[in-house]
Amino acid sequence: MKNKKVILSVLAGIVIAGAIIAWLMLSGDKPITVKPGDGVTAQINASLKNSMVKREKDGKKLWEFTVEEVVNDKVKNTAYLKGIKGKVYRADGSFIDISADKGSAGMKSNDFFLEGNIRAVLNTGGELYADKISWNQEKELITATGHFKMHKDAYTATADSAVTTSAFKHIKLKGNAKVEKGGE
């Protein structure tokens, strides 16, 4: 008698579980397949840790950064970067080693913006420090703001903001500007 009740209970449980599964599988609307180009665009933001971000033009590297995190914002078409270390390659073959706390780069642009503890060292000589910089790839111009300091040859320049070429050859200083021979 006990075995019969156990067997009936197990069979009843299987029938109920089967009915629930069938109800879940057969109820609801049929899935719709959407083809790309039917007016549907993806608005997904992606975050990657310990990645490399780089730009090339005509097969030539413009810049490459190793980052602790990159978040791609599809709506703003911008990549937000954290923990940046990398190189910016110049047209003459020289390069700038650069590091910063954070920054951003347009996904369709070769320009970028960095901020926080920026250090840029040109391999042919010169160092630049600032709170924020923006890089114009086409003109190879760096616009720096906040505690700007640059060492080049025997000179040290400080200012609130500055615009310089990527070779650190020409510089425009603004606000509390000072140029000294020697010093660090």
mmCIF file of C-alpha atoms in Angstrom:
data_model
loop_
_atom_site.group_PDB
_atom_site.id
_atom_site.type_symbol
_atom_site.label_atom_id
_atom_site.label_comp_id
_atom_site.label_asym_id
_atom_site.label_seq_id
_atom_site.Cartn_x
_atom_site.Cartn_y
_atom_site.Cartn_z
ATOM 1 C CA MET A 1 0.000 0.000 0.000
ATOM 2 C CA LYS A 2 2.790 2.392 0.900
ATOM 3 C CA ASN A 3 4.649 1.646 -2.349
ATOM 4 C CA LYS A 4 1.496 2.283 -4.372
ATOM 5 C CA LYS A 5 1.005 5.711 -2.718
ATOM 6 C CA VAL A 6 4.662 6.646 -3.297
ATOM 7 C CA ILE A 7 4.499 5.617 -6.952
ATOM 8 C CA LEU A 8 1.225 7.562 -7.455
ATOM 9 C CA SER A 9 2.729 10.639 -5.742
ATOM 10 C CA VAL A 10 5.830 10.525 -7.969
ATOM 11 C CA LEU A 11 3.678 10.107 -11.113
ATOM 12 C CA ALA A 12 1.424 12.983 -10.044
ATOM 13 C CA GLY A 13 4.501 15.183 -9.497
ATOM 14 C CA ILE A 14 5.843 14.302 -12.961
ATOM 15 C CA VAL A 15 2.464 15.060 -14.582
ATOM 16 C CA ILE A 16 2.231 18.431 -12.788
ATOM 17 C CA ALA A 17 5.848 19.361 -13.681
ATOM 18 C CA GLY A 18 5.194 18.352 -17.325
ATOM 19 C CA ALA A 19 2.033 20.465 -17.418
ATOM 20 C CA ILE A 20 3.893 23.503 -16.051
ATOM 21 C CA ILE A 21 6.734 23.076 -18.552
ATOM 22 C CA ALA A 22 4.276 22.678 -21.436
ATOM 23 C CA TRP A 23 2.357 25.768 -20.308
ATOM 24 C CA LEU A 24 5.589 27.807 -20.150
ATOM 25 C CA MET A 25 6.787 26.586 -23.548
ATOM 26 C CA LEU A 26 3.528 26.971 -25.442
ATOM 27 C CA SER A 27 2.102 30.164 -23.970
ATOM 28 C CA GLY A 28 3.076 33.730 -24.852
ATOM 29 C CA ASP A 29 3.824 35.436 -28.110
ATOM 30 C CA LYS A 30 6.009 33.931 -30.754
ATOM 31 C CA PRO A 31 9.540 35.481 -30.794
ATOM 32 C CA ILE A 32 10.095 38.120 -33.462
ATOM 33 C CA THR A 33 13.260 38.099 -35.551
ATOM 34 C CA VAL A 34 14.562 41.602 -36.253
ATOM 35 C CA LYS A 35 17.023 42.064 -39.079
ATOM 36 C CA PRO A 36 19.706 44.780 -38.947
ATOM 37 C CA GLY A 37 18.703 47.721 -41.070
ATOM 38 C CA ASP A 38 15.008 47.517 -40.160
ATOM 39 C CA GLY A 39 15.289 50.778 -38.211
ATOM 40 C CA VAL A 40 16.823 49.058 -35.196
ATOM 41 C CA THR A 41 20.068 50.329 -33.700
ATOM 42 C CA ALA A 42 21.937 48.922 -30.736
ATOM 43 C CA GLN A 43 22.467 51.298 -27.842
ATOM 44 C CA ILE A 44 24.655 49.074 -25.716
ATOM 45 C CA ASN A 45 27.498 50.381 -23.582
ATOM 46 C CA ALA A 46 30.401 47.992 -23.109
ATOM 47 C CA SER A 47 33.000 48.027 -20.348
ATOM 48 C CA LEU A 48 36.339 46.244 -20.636
ATOM 49 C CA LYS A 49 39.077 45.972 -18.038
ATOM 50 C CA ASN A 50 42.822 45.840 -18.743
ATOM 51 C CA SER A 51 42.497 46.612 -22.430
ATOM 52 C CA MET A 52 44.337 48.388 -25.210
ATOM 53 C CA VAL A 53 42.820 51.272 -27.159
ATOM 54 C CA LYS A 54 44.558 52.491 -30.316
ATOM 55 C CA ARG A 55 44.074 54.558 -33.431
ATOM 56 C CA GLU A 56 45.610 54.022 -36.835
ATOM 57 C CA LYS A 57 45.330 56.008 -40.033
ATOM 58 C CA ASP A 58 46.396 54.637 -43.398
ATOM 59 C CA GLY A 59 48.120 51.718 -41.643
ATOM 60 C CA LYS A 60 50.202 54.022 -39.420
ATOM 61 C CA LYS A 61 49.795 54.057 -35.621
ATOM 62 C CA LEU A 62 48.662 57.413 -34.257
ATOM 63 C CA TRP A 63 48.406 56.433 -30.598
ATOM 64 C CA GLU A 64 47.863 53.439 -28.342
ATOM 65 C CA PHE A 65 46.907 53.285 -24.677
ATOM 66 C CA THR A 66 46.841 50.454 -22.192
ATOM 67 C CA VAL A 67 43.948 51.206 -19.846
ATOM 68 C CA GLU A 68 42.676 49.741 -16.592
ATOM 69 C CA GLU A 69 39.105 50.196 -17.862
ATOM 70 C CA VAL A 70 37.406 51.463 -20.991
ATOM 71 C CA VAL A 71 33.665 52.147 -21.243
ATOM 72 C CA ASN A 72 32.261 52.639 -24.742
ATOM 73 C CA ASP A 73 29.227 54.926 -24.750
ATOM 74 C CA LYS A 74 27.381 54.216 -28.019
ATOM 75 C CA VAL A 75 24.961 57.134 -27.561
ATOM 76 C CA LYS A 76 27.726 59.735 -27.172
ATOM 77 C CA ASN A 77 30.076 57.816 -29.507
ATOM 78 C CA THR A 78 32.834 58.190 -26.913
ATOM 79 C CA ALA A 79 35.201 55.836 -25.109
ATOM 80 C CA TYR A 80 35.835 56.748 -21.459
ATOM 81 C CA LEU A 81 39.227 55.604 -20.174
ATOM 82 C CA LYS A 82 40.674 55.024 -16.690
ATOM 83 C CA GLY A 83 44.266 54.304 -15.654
ATOM 84 C CA ILE A 84 45.935 55.322 -18.922
ATOM 85 C CA LYS A 85 49.507 54.534 -19.991
ATOM 86 C CA GLY A 86 50.617 54.626 -23.581
ATOM 87 C CA LYS A 87 52.318 56.244 -26.524
ATOM 88 C CA VAL A 88 51.420 58.987 -28.993
ATOM 89 C CA TYR A 89 53.282 58.621 -32.292
ATOM 90 C CA ARG A 90 54.370 61.771 -34.120
ATOM 91 C CA ALA A 91 54.669 62.258 -37.885
ATOM 92 C CA ASP A 92 58.492 62.548 -37.662
ATOM 93 C CA GLY A 93 58.809 59.084 -36.053
ATOM 94 C CA SER A 94 59.326 60.261 -32.486
ATOM 95 C CA PHE A 95 56.820 59.402 -29.755
ATOM 96 C CA ILE A 96 55.462 60.663 -26.455
ATOM 97 C CA ASP A 97 55.122 58.309 -23.469
ATOM 98 C CA ILE A 98 52.002 59.438 -21.647
ATOM 99 C CA SER A 99 50.096 58.555 -18.478
ATOM 100 C CA ALA A 100 46.931 59.932 -16.867
ATOM 101 C CA ASP A 101 44.251 58.986 -14.347
ATOM 102 C CA LYS A 102 41.373 59.156 -16.832
ATOM 103 C CA GLY A 103 40.276 60.508 -20.188
ATOM 104 C CA SER A 104 38.080 60.087 -23.231
ATOM 105 C CA ALA A 105 38.390 59.581 -26.963
ATOM 106 C CA GLY A 106 35.844 59.952 -29.731
ATOM 107 C CA MET A 107 35.179 56.595 -31.396
ATOM 108 C CA LYS A 108 35.367 58.152 -34.845
ATOM 109 C CA SER A 109 37.994 60.759 -33.971
ATOM 110 C CA ASN A 110 41.751 60.564 -33.534
ATOM 111 C CA ASP A 111 41.694 63.312 -30.883
ATOM 112 C CA PHE A 112 41.576 62.551 -27.171
ATOM 113 C CA PHE A 113 41.263 64.264 -23.783
ATOM 114 C CA LEU A 114 43.111 63.310 -20.590
ATOM 115 C CA GLU A 115 42.921 64.488 -17.003
ATOM 116 C CA GLY A 116 44.475 63.811 -13.631
ATOM 117 C CA ASN A 117 48.208 63.472 -12.966
ATOM 118 C CA ILE A 118 49.216 63.797 -16.607
ATOM 119 C CA ARG A 119 52.816 63.095 -17.443
ATOM 120 C CA ALA A 120 54.038 63.232 -21.048
ATOM 121 C CA VAL A 121 57.674 62.506 -21.951
ATOM 122 C CA LEU A 122 58.941 63.080 -25.491
ATOM 123 C CA ASN A 123 61.569 60.481 -26.436
ATOM 124 C CA THR A 124 63.703 63.171 -28.122
ATOM 125 C CA GLY A 125 63.696 65.308 -24.962
ATOM 126 C CA GLY A 126 61.138 67.190 -22.929
ATOM 127 C CA GLU A 127 58.531 66.549 -20.238
ATOM 128 C CA LEU A 128 55.059 67.993 -19.764
ATOM 129 C CA TYR A 129 52.832 67.872 -16.671
ATOM 130 C CA ALA A 130 49.266 69.177 -16.332
ATOM 131 C CA ASP A 131 45.861 68.500 -14.787
ATOM 132 C CA LYS A 132 44.091 68.283 -18.172
ATOM 133 C CA ILE A 133 45.143 68.080 -21.813
ATOM 134 C CA SER A 134 43.429 67.815 -25.149
ATOM 135 C CA TRP A 135 45.214 66.388 -28.181
ATOM 136 C CA ASN A 136 44.525 67.586 -31.723
ATOM 137 C CA GLN A 137 45.925 64.847 -33.968
ATOM 138 C CA GLU A 138 45.700 66.741 -37.263
ATOM 139 C CA LYS A 139 47.644 69.782 -36.006
ATOM 140 C CA GLU A 140 49.720 67.806 -33.466
ATOM 141 C CA LEU A 141 48.773 70.371 -30.820
ATOM 142 C CA ILE A 142 48.466 69.853 -27.086
ATOM 143 C CA THR A 143 46.278 72.206 -25.059
ATOM 144 C CA ALA A 144 47.040 71.890 -21.338
ATOM 145 C CA THR A 145 45.272 73.419 -18.340
ATOM 146 C CA GLY A 146 45.775 73.317 -14.602
ATOM 147 C CA HIS A 147 49.224 73.368 -13.026
ATOM 148 C CA PHE A 148 51.000 73.241 -16.381
ATOM 149 C CA LYS A 149 54.734 72.576 -16.206
ATOM 150 C CA MET A 150 57.141 71.726 -19.004
ATOM 151 C CA HIS A 151 60.861 70.949 -19.076
ATOM 152 C CA LYS A 152 62.615 71.256 -22.428
ATOM 153 C CA ASP A 153 66.360 71.535 -22.968
ATOM 154 C CA ALA A 154 67.641 73.897 -20.260
ATOM 155 C CA TYR A 155 64.273 75.622 -19.677
ATOM 156 C CA THR A 156 61.298 75.114 -17.382
ATOM 157 C CA ALA A 157 57.953 76.764 -18.121
ATOM 158 C CA THR A 158 54.961 76.984 -15.778
ATOM 159 C CA ALA A 159 51.515 78.519 -16.276
ATOM 160 C CA ASP A 160 47.811 78.102 -15.617
ATOM 161 C CA SER A 161 47.365 76.877 -19.191
ATOM 162 C CA ALA A 162 49.390 76.435 -22.362
ATOM 163 C CA VAL A 163 49.257 75.366 -25.993
ATOM 164 C CA THR A 164 52.273 73.582 -27.427
ATOM 165 C CA THR A 165 53.254 71.504 -30.415
ATOM 166 C CA SER A 166 53.710 67.796 -29.856
ATOM 167 C CA ALA A 167 57.465 68.318 -30.348
ATOM 168 C CA PHE A 168 57.411 70.770 -27.408
ATOM 169 C CA LYS A 169 59.094 73.362 -29.679
ATOM 170 C CA HIS A 170 56.596 76.234 -29.681
ATOM 171 C CA ILE A 171 54.577 77.171 -26.632
ATOM 172 C CA LYS A 172 51.983 79.784 -25.682
ATOM 173 C CA LEU A 173 51.589 80.306 -21.941
ATOM 174 C CA LYS A 174 48.564 81.898 -20.247
ATOM 175 C CA GLY A 175 47.971 82.971 -16.653
ATOM 176 C CA ASN A 176 50.788 83.154 -14.109
ATOM 177 C CA ALA A 177 53.293 82.300 -16.842
ATOM 178 C CA LYS A 178 56.935 81.879 -15.955
ATOM 179 C CA VAL A 179 59.947 80.621 -17.919
ATOM 180 C CA GLU A 180 63.232 79.867 -16.198
ATOM 181 C CA LYS A 181 66.543 78.647 -17.441
ATOM 182 C CA GLY A 182 67.532 75.526 -15.522
ATOM 183 C CA GLY A 183 65.527 74.177 -12.627
ATOM 184 C CA GLU A 184 63.267 71.174 -12.392
#
